[in-house]
Short mmCIF file of C-alpha atoms in Angstrom, two decimals:
data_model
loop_
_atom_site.label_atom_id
_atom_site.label_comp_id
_atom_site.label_asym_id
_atom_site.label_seq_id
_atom_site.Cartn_x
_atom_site.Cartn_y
_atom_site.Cartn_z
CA UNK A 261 0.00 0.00 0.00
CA UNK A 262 2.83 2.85 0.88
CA UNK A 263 4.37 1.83 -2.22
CA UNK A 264 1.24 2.28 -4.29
CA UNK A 265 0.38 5.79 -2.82
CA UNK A 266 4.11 7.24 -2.97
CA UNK A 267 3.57 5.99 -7.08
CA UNK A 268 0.09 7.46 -7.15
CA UNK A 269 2.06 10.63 -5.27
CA UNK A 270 5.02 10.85 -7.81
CA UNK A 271 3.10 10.23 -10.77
CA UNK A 272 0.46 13.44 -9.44
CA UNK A 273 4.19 15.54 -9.30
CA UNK A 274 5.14 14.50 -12.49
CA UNK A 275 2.02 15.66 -13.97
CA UNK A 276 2.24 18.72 -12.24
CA UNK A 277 0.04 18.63 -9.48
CA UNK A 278 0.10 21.76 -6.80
CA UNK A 279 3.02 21.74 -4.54
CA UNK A 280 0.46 22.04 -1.54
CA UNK A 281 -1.87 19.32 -2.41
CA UNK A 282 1.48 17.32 -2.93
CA UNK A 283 2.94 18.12 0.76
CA UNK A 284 -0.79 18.10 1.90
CA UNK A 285 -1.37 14.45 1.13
CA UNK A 286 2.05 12.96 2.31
CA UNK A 287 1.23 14.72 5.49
CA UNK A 288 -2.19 13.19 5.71
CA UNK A 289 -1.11 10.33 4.79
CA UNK A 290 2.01 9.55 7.13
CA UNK A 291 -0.76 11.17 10.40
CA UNK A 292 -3.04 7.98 9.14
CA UNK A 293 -0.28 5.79 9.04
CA UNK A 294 1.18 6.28 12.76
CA UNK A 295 -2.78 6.31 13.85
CA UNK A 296 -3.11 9.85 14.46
CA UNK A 297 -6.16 11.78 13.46
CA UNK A 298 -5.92 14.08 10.18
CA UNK A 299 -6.86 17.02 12.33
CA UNK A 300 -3.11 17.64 13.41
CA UNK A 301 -2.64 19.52 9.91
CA UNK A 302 -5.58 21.87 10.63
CA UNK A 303 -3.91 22.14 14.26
CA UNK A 304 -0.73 23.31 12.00
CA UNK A 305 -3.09 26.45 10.41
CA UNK A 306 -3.94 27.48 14.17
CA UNK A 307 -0.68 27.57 15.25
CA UNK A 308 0.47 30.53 12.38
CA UNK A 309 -2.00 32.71 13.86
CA UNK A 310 0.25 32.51 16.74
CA UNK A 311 3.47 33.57 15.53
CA UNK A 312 4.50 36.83 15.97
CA UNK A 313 6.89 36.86 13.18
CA UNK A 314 4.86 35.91 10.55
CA UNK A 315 3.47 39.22 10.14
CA UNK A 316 6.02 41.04 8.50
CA UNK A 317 5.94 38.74 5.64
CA UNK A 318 2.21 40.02 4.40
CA UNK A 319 3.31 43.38 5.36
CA UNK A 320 6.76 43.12 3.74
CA UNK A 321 5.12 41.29 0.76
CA UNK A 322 3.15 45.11 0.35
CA UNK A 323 5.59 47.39 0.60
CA UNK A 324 8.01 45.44 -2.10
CA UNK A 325 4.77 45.55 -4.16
CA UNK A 326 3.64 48.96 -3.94
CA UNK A 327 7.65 50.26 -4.66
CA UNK A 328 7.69 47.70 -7.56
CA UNK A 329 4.30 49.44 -9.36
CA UNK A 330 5.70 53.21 -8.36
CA UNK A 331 8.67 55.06 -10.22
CA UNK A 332 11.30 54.03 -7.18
CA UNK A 333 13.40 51.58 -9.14
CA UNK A 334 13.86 54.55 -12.09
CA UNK A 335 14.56 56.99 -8.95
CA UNK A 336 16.75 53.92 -6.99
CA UNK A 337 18.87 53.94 -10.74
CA UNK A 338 19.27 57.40 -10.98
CA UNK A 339 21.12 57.80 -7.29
CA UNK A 340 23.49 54.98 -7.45
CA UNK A 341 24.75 55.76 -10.71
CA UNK A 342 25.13 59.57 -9.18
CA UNK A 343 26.85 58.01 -6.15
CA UNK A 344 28.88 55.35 -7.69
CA UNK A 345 28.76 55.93 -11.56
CA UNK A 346 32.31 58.12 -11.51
CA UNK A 347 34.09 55.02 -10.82
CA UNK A 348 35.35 52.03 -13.03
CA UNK A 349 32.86 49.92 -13.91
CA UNK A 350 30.49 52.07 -12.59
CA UNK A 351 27.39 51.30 -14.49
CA UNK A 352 28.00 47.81 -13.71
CA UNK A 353 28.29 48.39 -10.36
CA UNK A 354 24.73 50.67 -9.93
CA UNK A 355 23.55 47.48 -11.61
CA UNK A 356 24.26 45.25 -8.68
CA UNK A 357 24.03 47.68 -5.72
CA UNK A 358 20.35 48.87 -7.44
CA UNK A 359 19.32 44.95 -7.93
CA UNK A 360 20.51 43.66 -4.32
CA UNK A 361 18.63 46.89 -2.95
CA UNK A 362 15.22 46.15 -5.07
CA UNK A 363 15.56 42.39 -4.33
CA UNK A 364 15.49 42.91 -0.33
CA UNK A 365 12.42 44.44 -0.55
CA UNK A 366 10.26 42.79 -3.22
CA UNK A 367 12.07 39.07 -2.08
CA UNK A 368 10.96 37.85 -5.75
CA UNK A 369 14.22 38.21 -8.11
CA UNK A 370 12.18 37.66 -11.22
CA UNK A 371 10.58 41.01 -10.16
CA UNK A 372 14.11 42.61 -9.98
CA UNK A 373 14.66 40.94 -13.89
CA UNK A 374 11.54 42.66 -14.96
CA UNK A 375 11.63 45.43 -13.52
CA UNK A 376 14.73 46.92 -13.47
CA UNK A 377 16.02 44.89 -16.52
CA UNK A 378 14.35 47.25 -19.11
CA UNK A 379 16.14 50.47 -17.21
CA UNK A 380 19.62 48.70 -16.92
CA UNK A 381 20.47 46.89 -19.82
CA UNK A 382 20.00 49.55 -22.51
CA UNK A 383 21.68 51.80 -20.27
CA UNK A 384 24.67 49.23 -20.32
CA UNK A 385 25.26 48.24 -23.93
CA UNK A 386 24.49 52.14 -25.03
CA UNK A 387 27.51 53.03 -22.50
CA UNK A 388 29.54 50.20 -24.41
CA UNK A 389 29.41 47.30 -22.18
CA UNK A 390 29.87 43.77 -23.93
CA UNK A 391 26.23 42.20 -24.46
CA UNK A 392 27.58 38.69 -22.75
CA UNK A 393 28.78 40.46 -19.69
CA UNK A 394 25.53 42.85 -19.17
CA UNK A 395 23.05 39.76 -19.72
CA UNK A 396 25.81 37.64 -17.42
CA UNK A 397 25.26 40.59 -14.84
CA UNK A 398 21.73 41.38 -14.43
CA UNK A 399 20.68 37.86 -14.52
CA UNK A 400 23.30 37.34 -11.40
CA UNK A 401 22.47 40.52 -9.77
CA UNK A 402 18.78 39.64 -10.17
CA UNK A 403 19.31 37.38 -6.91
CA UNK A 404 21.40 39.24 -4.86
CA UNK A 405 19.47 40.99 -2.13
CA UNK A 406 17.89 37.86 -0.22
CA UNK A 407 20.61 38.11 2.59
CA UNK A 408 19.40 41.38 3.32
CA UNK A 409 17.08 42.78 5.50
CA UNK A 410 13.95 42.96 4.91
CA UNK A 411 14.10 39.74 2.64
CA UNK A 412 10.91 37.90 2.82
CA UNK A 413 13.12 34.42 2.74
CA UNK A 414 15.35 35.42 5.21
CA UNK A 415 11.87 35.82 7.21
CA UNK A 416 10.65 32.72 6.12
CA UNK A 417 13.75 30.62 6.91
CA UNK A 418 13.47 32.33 10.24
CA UNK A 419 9.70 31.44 11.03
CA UNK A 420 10.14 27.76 9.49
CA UNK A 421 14.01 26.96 12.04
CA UNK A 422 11.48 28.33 14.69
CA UNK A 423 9.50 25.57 14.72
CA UNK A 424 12.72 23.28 16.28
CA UNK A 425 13.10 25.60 19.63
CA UNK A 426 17.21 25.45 18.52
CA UNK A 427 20.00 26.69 20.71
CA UNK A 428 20.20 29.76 20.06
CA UNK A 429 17.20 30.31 18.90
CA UNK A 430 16.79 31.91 15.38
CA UNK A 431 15.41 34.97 15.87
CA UNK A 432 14.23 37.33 12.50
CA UNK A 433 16.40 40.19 13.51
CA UNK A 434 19.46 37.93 14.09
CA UNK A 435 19.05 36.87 10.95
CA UNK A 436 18.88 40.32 9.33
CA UNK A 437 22.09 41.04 11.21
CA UNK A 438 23.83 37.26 10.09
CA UNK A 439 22.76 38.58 6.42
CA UNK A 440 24.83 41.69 6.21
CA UNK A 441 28.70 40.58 5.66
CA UNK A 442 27.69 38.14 3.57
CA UNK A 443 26.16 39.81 1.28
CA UNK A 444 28.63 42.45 1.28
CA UNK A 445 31.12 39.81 0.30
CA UNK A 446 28.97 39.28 -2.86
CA UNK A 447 28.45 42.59 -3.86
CA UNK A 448 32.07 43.68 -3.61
CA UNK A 449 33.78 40.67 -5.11
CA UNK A 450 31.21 41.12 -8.09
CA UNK A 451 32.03 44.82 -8.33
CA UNK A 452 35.61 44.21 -8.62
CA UNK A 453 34.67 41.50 -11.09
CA UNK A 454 32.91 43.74 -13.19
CA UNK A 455 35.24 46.91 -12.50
CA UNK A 456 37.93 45.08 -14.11
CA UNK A 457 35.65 43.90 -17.20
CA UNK A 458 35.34 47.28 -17.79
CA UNK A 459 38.87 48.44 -17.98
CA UNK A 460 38.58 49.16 -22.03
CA UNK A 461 34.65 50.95 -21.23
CA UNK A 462 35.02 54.55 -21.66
CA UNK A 463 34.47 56.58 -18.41
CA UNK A 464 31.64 58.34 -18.17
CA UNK A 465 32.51 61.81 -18.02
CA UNK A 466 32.72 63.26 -14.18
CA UNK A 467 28.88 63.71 -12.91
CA UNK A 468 28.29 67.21 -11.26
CA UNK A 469 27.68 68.13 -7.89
CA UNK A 470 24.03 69.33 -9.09
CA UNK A 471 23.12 65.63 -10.61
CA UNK A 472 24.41 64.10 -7.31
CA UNK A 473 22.18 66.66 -5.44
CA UNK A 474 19.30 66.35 -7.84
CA UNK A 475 19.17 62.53 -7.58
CA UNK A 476 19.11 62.98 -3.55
CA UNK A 477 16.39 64.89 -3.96
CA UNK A 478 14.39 62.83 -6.32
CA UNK A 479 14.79 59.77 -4.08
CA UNK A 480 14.43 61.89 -0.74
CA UNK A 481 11.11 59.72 0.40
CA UNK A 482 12.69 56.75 -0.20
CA UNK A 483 15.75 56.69 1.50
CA UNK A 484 14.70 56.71 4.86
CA UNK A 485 13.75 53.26 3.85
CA UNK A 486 16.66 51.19 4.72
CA UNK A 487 17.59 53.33 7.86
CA UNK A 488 13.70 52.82 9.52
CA UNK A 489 15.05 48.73 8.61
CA UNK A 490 18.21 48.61 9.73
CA UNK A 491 18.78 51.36 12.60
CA UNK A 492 15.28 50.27 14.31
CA UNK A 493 16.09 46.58 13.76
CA UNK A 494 19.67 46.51 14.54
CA UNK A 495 19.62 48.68 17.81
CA UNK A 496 16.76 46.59 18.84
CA UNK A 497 13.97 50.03 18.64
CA UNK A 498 11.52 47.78 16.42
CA UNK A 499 11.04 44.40 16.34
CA UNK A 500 10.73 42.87 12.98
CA UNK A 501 6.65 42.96 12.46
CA UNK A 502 7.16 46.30 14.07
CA UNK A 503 9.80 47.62 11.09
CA UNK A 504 7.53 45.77 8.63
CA UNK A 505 4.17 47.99 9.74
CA UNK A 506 6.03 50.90 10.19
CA UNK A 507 7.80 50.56 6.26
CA UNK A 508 4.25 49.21 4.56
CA UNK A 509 2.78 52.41 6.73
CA UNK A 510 5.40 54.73 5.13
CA UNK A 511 5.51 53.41 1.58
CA UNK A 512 1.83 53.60 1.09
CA UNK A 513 1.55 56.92 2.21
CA UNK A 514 4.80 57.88 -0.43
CA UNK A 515 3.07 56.09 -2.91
CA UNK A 516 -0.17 56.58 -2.88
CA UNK A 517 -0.61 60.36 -1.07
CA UNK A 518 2.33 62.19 -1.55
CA UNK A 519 3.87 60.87 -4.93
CA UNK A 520 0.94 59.88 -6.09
CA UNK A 521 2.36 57.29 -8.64
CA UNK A 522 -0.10 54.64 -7.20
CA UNK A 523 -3.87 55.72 -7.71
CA UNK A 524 -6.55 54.77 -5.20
CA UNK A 525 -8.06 52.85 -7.55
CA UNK A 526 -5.02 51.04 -8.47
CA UNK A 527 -4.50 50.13 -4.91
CA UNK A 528 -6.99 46.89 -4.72
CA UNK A 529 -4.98 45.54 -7.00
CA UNK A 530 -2.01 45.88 -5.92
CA UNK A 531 -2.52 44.50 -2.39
CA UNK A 532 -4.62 41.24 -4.01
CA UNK A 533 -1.32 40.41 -6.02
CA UNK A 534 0.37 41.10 -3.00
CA UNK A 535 -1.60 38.92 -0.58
CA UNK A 536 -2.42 35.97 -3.43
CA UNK A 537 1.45 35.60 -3.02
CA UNK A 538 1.49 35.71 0.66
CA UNK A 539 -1.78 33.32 0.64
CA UNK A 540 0.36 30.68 -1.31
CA UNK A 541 3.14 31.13 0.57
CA UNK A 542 1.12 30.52 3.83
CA UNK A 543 -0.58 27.67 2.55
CA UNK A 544 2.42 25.60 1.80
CA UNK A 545 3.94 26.72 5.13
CA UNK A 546 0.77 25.08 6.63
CA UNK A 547 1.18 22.05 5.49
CA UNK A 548 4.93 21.89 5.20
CA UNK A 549 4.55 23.03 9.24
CA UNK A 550 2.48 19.48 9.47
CA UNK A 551 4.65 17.47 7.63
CA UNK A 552 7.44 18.86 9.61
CA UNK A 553 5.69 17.58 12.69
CA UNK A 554 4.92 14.07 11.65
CA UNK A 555 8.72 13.91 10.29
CA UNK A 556 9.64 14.46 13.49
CA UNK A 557 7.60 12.09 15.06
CA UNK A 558 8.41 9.40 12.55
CA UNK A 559 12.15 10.20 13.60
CA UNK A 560 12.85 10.25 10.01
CA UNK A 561 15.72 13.26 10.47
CA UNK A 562 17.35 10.96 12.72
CA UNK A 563 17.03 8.52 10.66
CA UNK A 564 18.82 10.74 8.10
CA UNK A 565 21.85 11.69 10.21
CA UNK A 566 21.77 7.82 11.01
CA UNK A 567 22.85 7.22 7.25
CA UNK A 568 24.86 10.58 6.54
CA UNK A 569 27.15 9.75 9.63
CA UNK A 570 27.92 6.37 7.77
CA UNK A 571 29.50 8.25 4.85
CA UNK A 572 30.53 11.54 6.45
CA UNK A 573 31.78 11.65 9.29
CA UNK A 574 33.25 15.61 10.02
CA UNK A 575 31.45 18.82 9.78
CA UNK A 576 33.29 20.40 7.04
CA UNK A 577 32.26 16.92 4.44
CA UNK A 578 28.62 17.24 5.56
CA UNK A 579 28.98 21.41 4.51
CA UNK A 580 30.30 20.68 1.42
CA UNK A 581 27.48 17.99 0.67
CA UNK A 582 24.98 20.16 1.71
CA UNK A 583 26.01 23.09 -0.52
CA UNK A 584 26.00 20.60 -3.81
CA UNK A 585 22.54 19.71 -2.30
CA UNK A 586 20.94 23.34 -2.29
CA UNK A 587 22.39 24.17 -5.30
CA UNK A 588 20.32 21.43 -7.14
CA UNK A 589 17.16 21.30 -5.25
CA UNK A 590 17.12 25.48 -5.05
CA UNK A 591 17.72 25.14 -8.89
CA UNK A 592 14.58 23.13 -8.88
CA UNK A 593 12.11 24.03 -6.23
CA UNK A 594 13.13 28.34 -6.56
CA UNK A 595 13.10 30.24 -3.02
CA UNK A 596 10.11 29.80 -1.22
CA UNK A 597 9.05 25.98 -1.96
CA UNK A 598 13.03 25.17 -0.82
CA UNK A 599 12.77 27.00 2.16
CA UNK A 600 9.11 25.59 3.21
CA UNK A 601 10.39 22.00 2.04
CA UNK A 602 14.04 21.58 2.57
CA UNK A 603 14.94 23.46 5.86
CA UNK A 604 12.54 20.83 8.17
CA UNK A 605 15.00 17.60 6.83
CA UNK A 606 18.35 19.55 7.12
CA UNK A 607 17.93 22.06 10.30
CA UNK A 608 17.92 18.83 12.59
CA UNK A 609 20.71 17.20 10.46
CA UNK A 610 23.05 20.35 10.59
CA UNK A 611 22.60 20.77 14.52
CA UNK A 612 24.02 17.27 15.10
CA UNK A 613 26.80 18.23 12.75
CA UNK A 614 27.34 21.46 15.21
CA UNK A 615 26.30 23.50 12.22
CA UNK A 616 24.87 26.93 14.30
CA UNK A 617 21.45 27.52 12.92
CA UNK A 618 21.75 31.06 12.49
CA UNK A 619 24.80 29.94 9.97
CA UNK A 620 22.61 27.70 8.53
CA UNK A 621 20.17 30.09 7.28
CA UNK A 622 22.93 32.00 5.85
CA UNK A 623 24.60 28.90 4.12
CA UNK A 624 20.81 28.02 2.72
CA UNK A 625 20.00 31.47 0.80
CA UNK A 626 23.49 31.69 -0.27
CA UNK A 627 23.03 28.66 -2.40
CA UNK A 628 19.78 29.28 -3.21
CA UNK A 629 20.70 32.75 -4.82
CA UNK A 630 22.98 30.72 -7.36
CA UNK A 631 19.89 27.88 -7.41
CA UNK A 632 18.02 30.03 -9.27
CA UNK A 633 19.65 30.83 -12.10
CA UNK A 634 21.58 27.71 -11.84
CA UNK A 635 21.20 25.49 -15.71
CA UNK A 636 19.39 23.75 -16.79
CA UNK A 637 16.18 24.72 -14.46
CA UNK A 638 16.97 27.96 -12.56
CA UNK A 639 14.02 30.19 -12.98
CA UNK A 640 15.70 32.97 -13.52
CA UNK A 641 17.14 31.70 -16.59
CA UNK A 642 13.87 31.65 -18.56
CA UNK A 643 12.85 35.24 -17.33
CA UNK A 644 15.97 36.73 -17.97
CA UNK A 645 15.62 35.19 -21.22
CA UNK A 646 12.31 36.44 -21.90
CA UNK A 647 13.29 39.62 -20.64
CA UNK A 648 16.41 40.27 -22.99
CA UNK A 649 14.67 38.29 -25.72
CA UNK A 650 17.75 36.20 -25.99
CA UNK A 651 17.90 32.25 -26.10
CA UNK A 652 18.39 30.68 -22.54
CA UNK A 653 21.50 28.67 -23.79
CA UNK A 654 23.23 32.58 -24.31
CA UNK A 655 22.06 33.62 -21.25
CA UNK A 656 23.96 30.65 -19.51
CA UNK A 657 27.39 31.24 -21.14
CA UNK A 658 27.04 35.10 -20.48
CA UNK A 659 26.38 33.70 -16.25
CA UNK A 660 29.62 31.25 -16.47
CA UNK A 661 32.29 34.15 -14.89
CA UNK A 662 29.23 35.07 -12.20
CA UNK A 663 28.87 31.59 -11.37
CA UNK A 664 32.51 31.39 -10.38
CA UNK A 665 32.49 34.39 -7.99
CA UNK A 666 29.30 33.66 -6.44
CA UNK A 667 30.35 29.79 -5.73
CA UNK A 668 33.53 30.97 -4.64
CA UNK A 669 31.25 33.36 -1.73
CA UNK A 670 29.53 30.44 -0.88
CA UNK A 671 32.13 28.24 0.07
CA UNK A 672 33.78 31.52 1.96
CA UNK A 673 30.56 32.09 3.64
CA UNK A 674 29.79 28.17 4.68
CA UNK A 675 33.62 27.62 6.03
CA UNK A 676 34.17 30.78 7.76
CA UNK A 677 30.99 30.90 9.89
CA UNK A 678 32.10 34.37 12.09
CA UNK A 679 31.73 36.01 8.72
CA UNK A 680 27.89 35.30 9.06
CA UNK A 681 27.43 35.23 13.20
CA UNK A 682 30.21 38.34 14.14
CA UNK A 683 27.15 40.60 14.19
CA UNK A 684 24.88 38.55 15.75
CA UNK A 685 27.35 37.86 18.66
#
């Protein structure tokens, strides 16, 4: 009988069957199995209403919304290119600062493709950068930005690790804090990367003190933004759902009353693209939170570690196993679905390693950021191609050098674990 359902359940996956309805079943069934009642999953849905972190994601999820639909990413352009566009490679370099910045507050880096794709890559190839290393570029850049606050996986990891009452526990705003080096690792090695591509670009001539001033002024509303995040976050003033309602609070009123780029009527929509997001995102967190449950019960991560310890026996081997592993399964299941699915079976594995789960989180996104533009399935593949209207196979040659640098972060990031936990401690 289990071996005719897990068919009937593979065969419903291969034929593309919801990932909820997929997680929902094995849940239900493996409840039956060990003789306890379905109702445990709809005990699961009860017990999100009670977590105080799961809040900022809706709210979070708005705000990246409502700046994605106004004129901030043209605004977000025009000041790092004043800031940073005198220097070499600097066009390359507003790229990735502008795409890590739009990508830890939307949390989706297709959105970050789309949206600031059409602004950046003209901009690049009419200031003479080669077409291979501007498509190579944006499509990496695209996923920078989910080690920073206020990433909505970062939030997610944080809400999911929860559910294992770890020592330390792994609190939202430690994670925001774990998130910050690392990602500054990224973004620098990249620029350098891309400073040195650009050795034969001509420089831009000098920008003037009145652009630099002009582009303050244009963005003035929105760069309080980061400061609200970080300052109230980091100096412990706000708690996360706190920052989160205090940023949605702020944005909408930029948006909607004082720029105006956001009409009232436009707003419904808006927040029900926002929230059917969140709603999926919940729903498979429901049922993953179940599955997670009867996992545990069924002992099956112990189980696990049982069998790793067989083959691997030190810290550093499991590390390097586990990276390979993210990199495939974030190339196929994308952000959230990895998070949601993959972080109950490895959390409990990691700890026994002596893997700190604050690390962890950090070692997870890092790989996933590669994951999803990773060939042959990354997701970000197929909309950068789209975007550029260039053939995924060109798109993959043009990410080779960014693959590199960003591997080469990962394993810096996963072997030297104060990188990630200095601010935290």
């Amino acid at each position: 009988m289990i071996w005719l359902i897990s068919g009937a359940l593979l065969l419903l996956a291969a034929l593309g069957a919801p990932l909820f309805a997929l997680i929902a079943a094995i849940a239900l069934f493996g409840f039956n199995a060990s003789g306890q009642p379905g109702t445990a999953v709809a005990i699961e849905f009860y017990r999100l209403s009670d977590m105080p972190a799961l809040i900022a994601i809706p709210l979070f999820t708005l705000a990246g919304y409502l700046l994605a639909e106004s004129q901030a990413p043209r605004r977000l352009v025009r000041l790092t290119n004043a800031l940073f566009g005198w220097l070499p490679g600097g066009l390359a370099i507003v790229s990735i600062c502008a795409c890590a910045f739009f990508t830890a507050f939307t949390g989706a880096t297709g959105v970050t493709l789309v949206a600031l794709g059409a602004v950046l890559y003209p901009a690049l190839r009419h200031a003479h950068y080669d077409e291979r290393f501007s498509l190579g570029l944006l499509t990496a850049s695209g996923s920078l930005g989910l080690l920073l606050a206020p990433s909505m996986p970062l939030i997610l990891y944080g809400v999911v690790a929860q559910q294992f009452h770890t020592t330390p526990p792994v609190a939202i705003d430690a994670l925001f804090k774990a998130g910050l080096l690392p990602s500054l690792l990224m973004i620098v090695l990249l620029s350098l990367y891309s400073a040195w591509q650009a050795r034969d670009v001509p420089r831009p001539p000098p920008i003037a003190a009145g652009e630099v001033w002009a582009a303050i002024k244009d963005a003035a509303w929105e760069l309080p933004l980061p400061f609200v995040i970080l300052i109230g976050i980091y100096a412990h003033f706000l708690a996360p759902s706190e920052a989160a309602a205090a940023t949605t609070l702020y944005v909408l009123i930029v948006t909607v009353l004082i720029r105006r780029e956001i009409k009232f009527v436009e707003l419904p929509r808006v927040i029900r693209e926002a929230m059917l997001l969140v709603g999926a995102i919940l729903i498979v967190l429901g049922f993953s939170l179940a599955l997670t449950n009867w996992l545990i019960d069924a002992d099956v991560p112990e189980a696990l570690f049982a069998w790793l310890q067989a083959g691997i026996a030190s810290k550093l081997g499991f590390l390097l196993v586990l990276n390979a592993f993210l990199l495939v399964f974030g190339m196929l299941l994308e952000g959230f679905p990895a998070i949601i699915i993959l972080v109950p079976l490895v959390l409990p594995i990691a700890i026994h390693y002596g893997v700190d789960p604050i690390h962890l989180g950090i070692i997870f996104l890092a790989n996933l950021q590669i994951g999803i533009f990773l060939p042959p399935a990354g997701m970000n593949l197929f909309i950068a191609s789209a975007r550029f209207g260039r053939p995924a196979t060109t798109i993959i040659r043009a990410c080779l050098p960014f693959y590199a640098i960003l591997l080469v972060c990962v394993l810096i990031i996963t072997y030297w674990p104060e990188l990630s936990l200095v601010l935290v401690r």
